[in-house]
Coordinates of C-alpha atoms and ligand atoms in Angstrom, one line a residue:
X531 CA 9.6 -6.2 37.7
X532 CA 9.7 -7.5 34.1
X533 CA 13.1 -8.5 32.9
X534 CA 14.4 -6.2 30.3
X535 CA 14.6 -8.0 27.0
X536 CA 16.4 -6.7 23.9
X537 CA 14.2 -6.7 20.8
X538 CA 15.3 -6.3 17.2
X539 CA 13.0 -4.7 14.7
X540 CA 13.1 -4.7 10.9
X541 CA 13.3 -1.1 9.8
X542 CA 11.5 -1.9 6.6
X543 CA 8.5 -3.9 7.5
X544 CA 8.4 -3.6 11.4
X545 CA 8.8 -7.3 12.1
X546 CA 10.2 -8.0 15.5
X547 CA 12.8 -10.6 16.4
X548 CA 14.4 -11.6 19.8
X549 CA 17.8 -11.9 18.2
X550 CA 19.8 -10.1 15.4
X551 CA 19.5 -11.6 11.9
X552 CA 21.1 -10.5 8.6
X553 CA 18.0 -11.0 6.6
X554 CA 14.4 -10.2 7.6
X555 CA 12.2 -13.3 7.1
X556 CA 9.1 -11.2 6.8
X557 CA 10.0 -8.9 4.0
X558 CA 13.3 -10.4 2.8
X559 CA 15.3 -7.2 3.3
X560 CA 19.0 -7.5 4.1
X561 CA 20.6 -5.6 6.9
X562 CA 17.3 -4.0 7.9
X563 CA 17.2 -5.3 11.5
X564 CA 18.3 -3.0 14.3
X565 CA 18.2 -3.5 18.1
X566 CA 15.6 -1.5 19.9
X567 CA 16.2 -0.7 23.6
X568 CA 13.2 -0.2 25.8
X569 CA 13.8 3.6 25.8
X570 CA 13.9 3.6 21.9
X571 CA 10.7 1.7 21.6
X572 CA 7.7 3.6 22.7
X573 CA 5.5 0.5 22.5
X574 CA 7.6 -1.1 25.2
X575 CA 8.9 1.8 27.1
X576 CA 6.0 3.1 29.2
X577 CA 4.7 -0.4 30.1
X578 CA 8.0 -2.0 31.0
X579 CA 9.1 0.9 33.2
X580 CA 5.9 1.6 35.0
X581 CA 6.3 1.1 38.7
X582 CA 4.2 -1.8 40.0
X583 CA 1.2 -0.8 42.0
X584 CA -0.1 -2.8 44.8
X585 CA -3.8 -2.1 44.0
X586 CA -5.4 -1.3 40.8
X587 CA -7.8 1.6 40.2
X588 CA -11.4 0.5 39.9
X589 CA -13.1 1.8 36.7
X590 CA -16.8 1.6 35.9
X591 CA -18.0 -1.2 33.6
X592 CA -21.0 -0.3 31.5
X593 CA -23.6 -2.1 29.5
X594 CA -24.0 -2.2 25.8
X595 CA -27.4 -0.6 25.9
X596 CA -26.3 2.8 27.1
X597 CA -26.2 6.0 25.3
X598 CA -24.3 6.0 22.0
X599 CA -23.6 9.3 20.2
X600 CA -22.7 9.7 16.5
X601 CA -19.0 10.8 16.3
X602 CA -18.9 14.5 15.6
X603 CA -17.4 15.2 12.2
X604 CA -16.1 18.1 10.1
X605 CA -16.9 17.5 6.5
X606 CA -14.2 18.7 4.0
X607 CA -16.7 19.9 1.4
X608 CA -15.0 17.7 -1.1
X609 CA -17.8 15.2 -1.9
X610 CA -15.6 12.4 -3.1
X611 CA -13.3 12.7 -0.1
X612 CA -16.2 12.8 2.4
X613 CA -17.8 9.7 0.8
X614 CA -14.6 7.8 1.5
X615 CA -14.2 9.0 5.1
X616 CA -17.8 8.3 5.8
X617 CA -19.0 11.9 5.9
X618 CA -16.1 13.9 7.1
X619 CA -13.1 14.0 9.5
X620 CA -14.1 12.7 12.9
X621 CA -12.9 14.9 15.7
X622 CA -9.8 13.5 17.4
X623 CA -9.3 10.8 14.8
X624 CA -6.1 9.9 13.0
X625 CA -6.1 9.0 9.3
X626 CA -3.2 7.5 7.5
X627 CA -3.2 8.5 3.7
X628 CA -0.8 6.2 1.8
X629 CA 0.1 6.3 -1.9
X630 CA 2.9 6.3 -4.4
X631 CA 5.2 9.3 -4.4
X632 CA 3.9 11.7 -7.0
X633 CA 0.4 10.4 -7.1
X634 CA -1.1 13.6 -5.7
X635 CA -1.4 13.2 -1.9
X636 CA -0.1 16.6 -1.1
X637 CA -2.2 18.2 -3.7
X638 CA -5.4 16.5 -2.4
X639 CA -4.6 17.5 1.2
X640 CA -3.9 21.1 0.2
X641 CA -7.3 21.3 -1.6
X642 CA -9.0 19.7 1.5
X643 CA -7.2 22.2 3.9
X644 CA -8.1 25.2 1.8
X645 CA -11.8 24.0 1.6
X646 CA -11.9 23.6 5.4
X647 CA -10.2 26.9 6.0
X648 CA -12.7 28.7 3.7
X649 CA -15.4 27.6 6.0
X650 CA -13.7 29.2 9.0
X651 CA -12.0 26.2 10.5
X652 CA -8.5 26.4 11.8
X653 CA -6.3 24.2 9.6
X654 CA -2.6 23.5 10.0
X655 CA -0.5 22.0 7.2
X656 CA 3.0 20.9 8.3
X657 CA 5.3 19.8 5.6
X658 CA 8.5 17.8 6.4
X659 CA 9.4 17.4 2.8
X660 CA 8.9 20.8 1.2
X661 CA 9.9 24.3 2.1
X662 CA 7.1 26.8 2.9
X663 CA 7.8 28.6 -0.4
X664 CA 7.2 25.4 -2.3
X665 CA 4.0 24.6 -0.7
X666 CA 2.9 28.2 -1.3
X667 CA 3.7 27.8 -5.0
X668 CA 1.6 24.7 -5.3
X669 CA -1.3 26.5 -3.5
X670 CA -0.9 29.4 -5.9
X671 CA -1.1 27.1 -8.8
X672 CA -4.3 25.5 -7.4
X673 CA -5.8 28.9 -7.1
X674 CA -5.8 28.6 -3.3
X675 CA -3.3 31.3 -2.5
X676 CA -5.8 33.2 -0.4
X677 CA -6.9 30.4 1.8
X678 CA -6.2 30.9 5.6
X679 CA -4.2 27.6 6.0
X680 CA -1.5 27.7 8.7
X681 CA 1.6 26.6 7.1
X682 CA 5.0 25.4 8.4
X683 CA 8.0 23.3 7.4
X684 CA 9.0 21.3 10.4
X685 CA 10.0 17.8 11.3
X686 CA 10.3 17.7 15.1
X687 CA 7.1 16.2 16.6
X688 CA 7.5 17.9 20.0
X689 CA 7.8 21.3 18.4
X690 CA 4.8 20.6 16.2
X691 CA 2.6 19.5 19.1
X692 CA 3.7 22.5 21.2
X693 CA 2.9 24.9 18.4
X694 CA -0.4 23.4 17.5
X695 CA -1.5 23.3 21.1
X696 CA -1.4 27.1 21.3
X697 CA -4.8 28.8 21.1
X698 CA -7.8 27.1 19.6
X699 CA -7.0 23.6 18.6
X700 CA -7.1 23.1 14.8
X701 CA -10.0 21.2 13.3
X702 CA -7.5 19.5 11.0
X703 CA -3.7 19.1 11.1
X704 CA -1.9 17.5 8.2
X705 CA 1.5 15.9 8.6
X706 CA 3.2 15.5 5.2
X707 CA 4.8 13.0 5.7
X708 CA 5.2 10.7 8.7
X709 CA 8.5 9.3 7.3
X710 CA 10.2 12.7 7.7
X711 CA 9.0 13.2 11.4
X712 CA 11.2 12.6 14.3
X713 CA 10.7 12.7 18.1
X714 CA 13.2 13.2 20.9
X715 CA 11.8 10.5 23.0
X716 CA 13.5 7.8 20.9
X717 CA 17.1 7.4 20.1
X718 CA 17.0 6.0 16.6
X719 CA 17.8 7.9 13.4
X720 CA 14.9 9.8 11.6
X721 CA 13.2 7.6 9.0
X722 CA 13.5 4.4 10.9
X723 CA 10.5 2.3 11.9
X724 CA 11.2 3.2 15.6
X725 CA 11.0 6.9 14.8
X726 CA 7.9 6.7 12.7
X727 CA 6.2 4.7 15.4
X728 CA 7.2 7.1 18.1
X729 CA 6.2 10.1 16.2
X730 CA 2.9 8.7 15.2
X731 CA 2.2 7.9 18.8
X732 CA 2.9 11.4 19.9
X733 CA 0.6 12.8 17.2
X734 CA -2.1 10.3 18.1
X735 CA -1.9 11.5 21.8
X736 CA -2.2 15.1 20.5
X737 CA -5.3 14.2 18.4
X738 CA -7.1 12.3 21.2
X739 CA -6.5 15.1 23.8
X740 CA -7.3 18.1 21.7
X741 CA -10.0 16.8 19.3
X742 CA -8.0 17.7 16.2
X743 CA -8.4 15.4 13.3
X744 CA -4.8 14.5 12.1
X745 CA -3.8 13.2 8.7
X746 CA -0.5 11.4 8.4
X747 CA 0.8 11.1 4.9
X748 CA 2.8 7.9 4.2
X749 CA 4.7 7.0 1.1
X750 CA 4.3 3.5 -0.3
X751 CA 7.2 1.5 -1.6
X752 CA 7.5 -0.3 -4.9
X753 CA 5.9 -3.5 -3.7
X754 CA 2.8 -1.7 -2.5
X755 CA 3.5 -1.6 1.2
X756 CA 3.3 1.5 3.2
X757 CA 7.0 1.3 4.2
X758 CA 7.5 2.4 7.8
X759 CA 4.0 3.7 8.1
X760 CA 2.7 0.1 7.8
X761 CA 3.7 -0.3 11.4
X762 CA 1.3 2.5 12.4
X763 CA -1.6 1.0 10.5
X764 CA -3.0 -0.7 13.7
X765 CA -2.7 2.5 15.8
X766 CA -4.6 4.8 13.4
X767 CA -8.4 5.1 13.0
X768 CA -8.5 4.9 9.3
X769 CA -6.1 3.9 6.5
X770 CA -6.9 5.5 3.2
X771 CA -5.0 4.8 0.1
X772 CA -4.6 7.0 -3.0
X773 CA -4.2 5.0 -6.1
X774 CA -3.8 5.4 -9.8
X775 CA -1.4 5.1 -12.6
X776 CA 0.9 8.0 -13.2
X777 CA 0.2 7.3 -16.9
X778 CA -3.5 8.0 -16.4
X779 CA -5.4 11.0 -15.1
X780 CA -7.7 9.1 -12.7
X781 CA -6.9 8.8 -9.1
X782 CA -8.9 6.6 -6.8
X783 CA -9.2 7.2 -3.0
X784 CA -10.1 4.0 -1.2
X785 CA -10.6 3.3 2.5
X786 CA -8.7 0.2 3.6
X787 CA -9.6 0.5 7.2
X788 CA -12.1 2.8 8.8
X789 CA -13.2 2.7 12.4
X790 CA -15.9 5.4 11.7
X791 CA -17.2 4.6 8.3
X792 CA -17.4 2.2 5.3
X793 CA -14.4 0.6 3.8
X794 CA -15.9 -0.2 0.4
X795 CA -16.5 3.3 -0.9
X796 CA -14.2 4.9 -3.4
X797 CA -13.6 8.5 -4.3
X798 CA -12.7 9.2 -8.0
X799 CA -10.6 12.3 -9.0
X800 CA -9.0 13.5 -12.2
X801 CA -5.6 15.1 -12.1
X802 CA -5.6 18.3 -14.1
X803 CA -3.4 21.3 -14.4
X804 CA -5.4 23.0 -11.7
X805 CA -5.2 20.1 -9.2
X806 CA -7.6 17.2 -8.6
X807 CA -11.1 17.5 -9.9
X808 CA -13.9 15.4 -8.5
X809 CA -15.5 12.9 -10.8
X810 CA -19.1 12.5 -9.8
X811 CA -19.9 10.2 -12.6
X812 CA -17.0 7.8 -13.0
X813 CA -18.7 5.4 -15.4
X814 CA -18.7 8.0 -18.2
X815 CA -15.1 8.5 -17.6
X816 CA -14.0 4.9 -17.5
X817 CA -16.0 4.2 -20.8
X818 CA -14.8 7.3 -22.7
X819 CA -12.8 6.4 -25.8
X820 CA -14.1 2.9 -25.9
X821 CA -13.3 0.9 -29.0
X822 CA -16.6 -0.6 -30.1
X823 CA -15.9 -2.8 -33.0
X824 CA -12.8 -4.8 -31.8
X825 CA -13.0 -8.3 -30.4
X826 CA -11.9 -8.9 -26.8
X827 CA -13.6 -6.0 -25.0
X828 CA -16.5 -6.4 -22.6
X829 CA -18.2 -3.8 -20.3
X830 CA -18.5 -4.9 -16.7
X831 CA -21.3 -3.5 -14.6
X832 CA -19.5 -3.3 -11.2
X833 CA -20.2 -1.9 -7.8
X834 CA -17.8 0.1 -5.7
X835 CA -19.5 0.4 -2.2
X836 CA -22.8 1.8 -2.9
X837 CA -22.0 3.2 -6.2
X838 CA -22.4 1.4 -9.6
X839 CA -19.3 1.6 -11.9
X840 CA -19.1 0.6 -15.5
X841 CA -15.6 -0.3 -16.7
X842 CA -14.3 -1.9 -19.8
X843 CA -12.4 -5.2 -19.5
X844 CA -10.0 -6.0 -22.4
X845 CA -8.6 -9.4 -23.2
X846 CA -6.1 -10.4 -25.8
X847 CA -5.7 -14.2 -26.6
X848 CA -3.0 -14.9 -29.1
X849 CA -1.2 -18.0 -30.2
X850 CA 2.0 -18.4 -28.2
X851 CA 5.5 -19.1 -29.3
X852 CA 6.6 -20.1 -25.8
X853 CA 6.6 -23.4 -24.2
X854 CA 4.7 -22.1 -21.2
X855 CA 2.3 -19.5 -22.5
X856 CA 2.2 -16.1 -20.9
X857 CA -0.6 -15.0 -18.6
X858 CA -0.5 -11.3 -17.7
X859 CA -3.1 -9.3 -15.8
X860 CA -3.4 -5.6 -15.0
X861 CA -6.1 -4.4 -12.6
X862 CA -7.5 -7.8 -11.7
X863 CA -6.4 -10.8 -9.6
X864 CA -4.2 -13.2 -11.5
X865 CA -5.5 -16.2 -9.5
X866 CA -9.1 -15.3 -10.7
X867 CA -7.9 -15.2 -14.2
X868 CA -6.4 -18.7 -13.9
X869 CA -9.8 -19.9 -12.5
X870 CA -11.8 -18.4 -15.3
X871 CA -9.4 -19.9 -17.9
X872 CA -9.7 -23.3 -16.2
X873 CA -13.5 -23.1 -16.2
X874 CA -13.6 -22.0 -19.9
X875 CA -11.4 -25.0 -20.8
X876 CA -13.2 -27.5 -18.7
X877 CA -16.8 -26.5 -19.3
X878 CA -16.8 -24.0 -22.2
X879 CA -14.9 -26.2 -24.6
X880 CA -12.2 -23.6 -25.2
X881 CA -8.5 -24.6 -25.9
X882 CA -6.3 -22.1 -24.4
X883 CA -3.2 -24.1 -23.6
X884 CA -1.2 -22.8 -26.6
X885 CA -2.3 -19.2 -26.3
X886 CA -0.8 -16.2 -24.5
X887 CA -3.5 -14.4 -22.5
X888 CA -3.5 -10.8 -21.5
X889 CA -6.3 -9.1 -19.4
X890 CA -6.5 -5.4 -18.7
X891 CA -9.0 -3.2 -16.8
X892 CA -9.1 0.0 -18.7
X893 CA -8.4 3.3 -17.2
X894 CA -6.1 2.0 -14.5
X895 CA -8.8 0.8 -12.2
X896 CA -8.3 -2.2 -9.9
X897 CA -11.4 -4.6 -9.6
X898 CA -11.7 -7.0 -6.7
X899 CA -15.3 -8.1 -7.2
X900 CA -16.0 -11.7 -8.2
X901 CA -18.9 -10.4 -10.2
X902 CA -16.4 -9.4 -12.9
X903 CA -15.8 -13.1 -13.8
X904 CA -18.5 -13.2 -16.5
X905 CA -17.2 -10.0 -18.1
X906 CA -13.7 -11.3 -18.1
X907 CA -14.9 -14.6 -19.6
X908 CA -16.9 -12.8 -22.3
X909 CA -13.9 -10.7 -23.2
X910 CA -11.6 -13.8 -23.5
X911 CA -14.1 -15.8 -25.6
X912 CA -14.6 -12.8 -27.9
X913 CA -10.8 -12.3 -28.3
X914 CA -10.2 -16.0 -29.0
X915 CA -13.1 -16.3 -31.5
X916 CA -12.4 -12.9 -33.1
X917 CA -16.0 -11.9 -32.8
X918 CA -16.7 -8.5 -31.2
X919 CA -19.4 -8.4 -28.5
X920 CA -22.5 -6.3 -28.9
X921 CA -21.5 -2.7 -27.9
X922 CA -24.7 -2.0 -26.1
X923 CA -24.3 -4.9 -23.6
X924 CA -23.0 -5.2 -20.1
X925 CA -21.9 -8.3 -18.3
X926 CA -21.8 -9.2 -14.6
X927 CA -21.9 -12.5 -12.7
X928 CA -19.8 -14.8 -10.6
X929 CA -18.4 -18.0 -12.2
X930 CA -18.4 -21.1 -10.2
X931 CA -15.9 -24.0 -10.7
X932 CA -18.7 -26.1 -12.2
X933 CA -19.3 -23.5 -14.9
X934 CA -22.5 -22.3 -13.3
X935 CA -23.1 -18.5 -13.4
X936 CA -24.0 -17.4 -9.8
X937 CA -26.1 -14.4 -9.0
X938 CA -24.4 -11.4 -7.5
X939 CA -25.6 -8.6 -5.1
X940 CA -27.2 -5.3 -6.2
X941 CA -28.2 -6.4 -9.7
X942 CA -30.8 -3.7 -9.9
X943 CA -28.4 -1.0 -9.2
X944 CA -26.0 -2.3 -11.9
X945 CA -28.8 -2.4 -14.5
X946 CA -30.0 1.0 -13.6
X947 CA -26.5 2.5 -14.2
X948 CA -26.2 0.6 -17.5
X949 CA -29.6 1.9 -18.6
X950 CA -28.6 5.4 -17.6
X951 CA -25.6 5.2 -19.8
X952 CA -27.5 4.1 -22.8
X953 CA -26.9 0.3 -22.7
X954 CA -29.8 -1.7 -24.0
X955 CA -28.9 -5.2 -22.8
X956 CA -27.2 -7.1 -20.0
X957 CA -25.9 -10.6 -19.8
X958 CA -26.2 -11.7 -16.2
X959 CA -27.2 -14.7 -14.1
X960 CA -30.9 -15.4 -13.7
X961 CA -32.3 -13.2 -11.0
X962 CA -33.9 -14.8 -8.0
X963 CA -37.5 -15.9 -8.6
X964 CA -39.1 -13.3 -6.3
X965 CA -37.7 -10.3 -8.4
X966 CA -40.3 -8.4 -10.2
X967 CA -39.1 -8.3 -13.8
X968 CA -41.1 -5.2 -14.9
X969 CA -39.4 -3.0 -12.4
X970 CA -36.0 -3.4 -13.9
X971 CA -34.8 -0.7 -16.1
X972 CA -33.6 -3.1 -18.8
X973 CA -34.4 -6.7 -19.2
X974 CA -31.3 -8.8 -18.8
X975 CA -30.7 -11.9 -20.9
X976 CA -30.3 -14.5 -18.1
X977 CA -27.7 -17.2 -18.5
X978 CA -27.1 -20.0 -16.1
X979 CA -24.0 -21.7 -17.4
X980 CA -20.8 -20.7 -19.1
X981 CA -21.8 -22.8 -22.1
X982 CA -24.6 -20.3 -22.7
X983 CA -22.1 -17.5 -22.9
X984 CA -19.8 -19.3 -25.3
X985 CA -22.7 -20.3 -27.5
X986 CA -24.1 -16.8 -27.6
X987 CA -20.9 -15.4 -28.8
X988 CA -20.4 -18.2 -31.4
X989 CA -23.9 -17.5 -32.8
X990 CA -23.0 -13.9 -33.3
X991 CA -19.8 -15.0 -35.2
X992 CA -21.9 -17.2 -37.4
X993 CA -24.4 -14.4 -38.1
X994 CA -21.8 -11.7 -38.9
Ligands
TYD2432 P1 1.9 15.7 -5.3 O1 0.7 16.1 -4.6 O2 3.2 16.4 -5.0 O3 2.2 14.1 -5.0 P2 2.6 13.4 -3.6 O4 2.4 14.3 -2.5 O5 1.6 12.2 -3.6 O6 4.0 12.9 -3.8 O7 1.6 15.7 -6.9 C1 2.7 15.6 -7.7 C2 2.2 15.4 -9.1 O8 1.0 16.0 -9.4 C3 3.2 16.0 -10.0 O9 3.7 15.0 -10.9 C4 2.5 17.1 -10.8 C5 1.1 16.7 -10.7 N1 0.2 17.9 -10.5 C6 -0.6 18.2 -11.6 O10 -0.7 17.5 -12.6 N2 -1.5 19.3 -11.4 C7 -1.4 20.1 -10.3 O11 -2.2 21.1 -10.3 C8 -0.5 19.8 -9.3 C9 -0.4 20.6 -8.1 C10 0.3 18.7 -9.4
MG2433 MG1 3.9 15.2 -1.3

């Protein structure tokens, strides 16, 4: 019999310690560590208290070459949502939907529920945050008042599971939010990590036994972590985050983890007064209102999953009055900006040590692709030299530390999208030799080194 050991868990980030501490070393929170007994920790409980058996049960071991079936799915009918989930909700799967408060999670899920219900599926929407009347009011506002969604305001997980288990199991159950749920099987107060974990586990068991797809809503804290629900990330089948700037109308749905589909696809929505609208052609949206004649803006031909996406990258390079000049980035990796600046100084002949540098990805989008290096560099050089870039040109390419521009994947798809939106030129790394030029929708001006980029912009300046 295993010795019972006390364990202490941080209620903020879920880190586990074997003794009490005043400050959590993992997240830096004070007074967040609470003792968990075996009965209060469902992860420990069933294993530690299981009676030892003399003999194990023998289960069949199978080969990899057996029959494999595609997981059955229920598509939501909202194309941008289905793209992210990989074609619909997999039966019996659990999805964690994270996002800042007020970003539109409840709105999105209400629209998805109504869409499913319209197609005759049983859908349950359990709100732990809002009263039934409030949820109804929102549905009314979205024009979904007539949808056959089963609605309840409830926080006790045992009651929810018992209710949903009656009759035909729902195709989709939404739990809004997991932070408000509590289960009787653990002793801790509602809202604690222990409760969140226990509740999630009960709901996962429900999903797996009934085949209902369950979506758990989780709020994200200031520092971008899904507080509490972070500890259930490893238990769920998919983690999807809903991002955006409350100052902008665009919302981006992104899969962070997906056991049943891709993790690099994004869904783009626009928040309107009638709820979230799908944006099937995001490039147009992100380029709308572009300022063509000012220095410091470059259009990046990016890829999000299988979809090309054009966005504007803006840079401002200005003489600094500070001893240590400022470097600020929105929507891009600050470490990558430092690298691009270092390469521009070392190999491009630019002097940026006395300048403040600001970089912004327009529209509130966040770019993670290294292919954006060249567009960022072009915007920086343009801002420093005061010479606007040609408005009909897109940029893409990865920058090496040597100053070399390296080819990136899916150049053709990027060029096609640029041509579709009326761009006439592209500055990009030289394509691999076996590429047939005549097939490309627009002929890119290939450059191989950062000096080519700087020289190109300098020539424009002289000419103008
Ligand atoms: P909500 O879905 O409640 O956010 P979350 O569940 O992520 O906390 O969305 C709240 C915001 O969305 C709120 O600020 C108002 C706005 N909104 C609209 O702009 N249009 C609409 O049709 C709806 C329903 C909400
Ligand atoms: Mg909500």
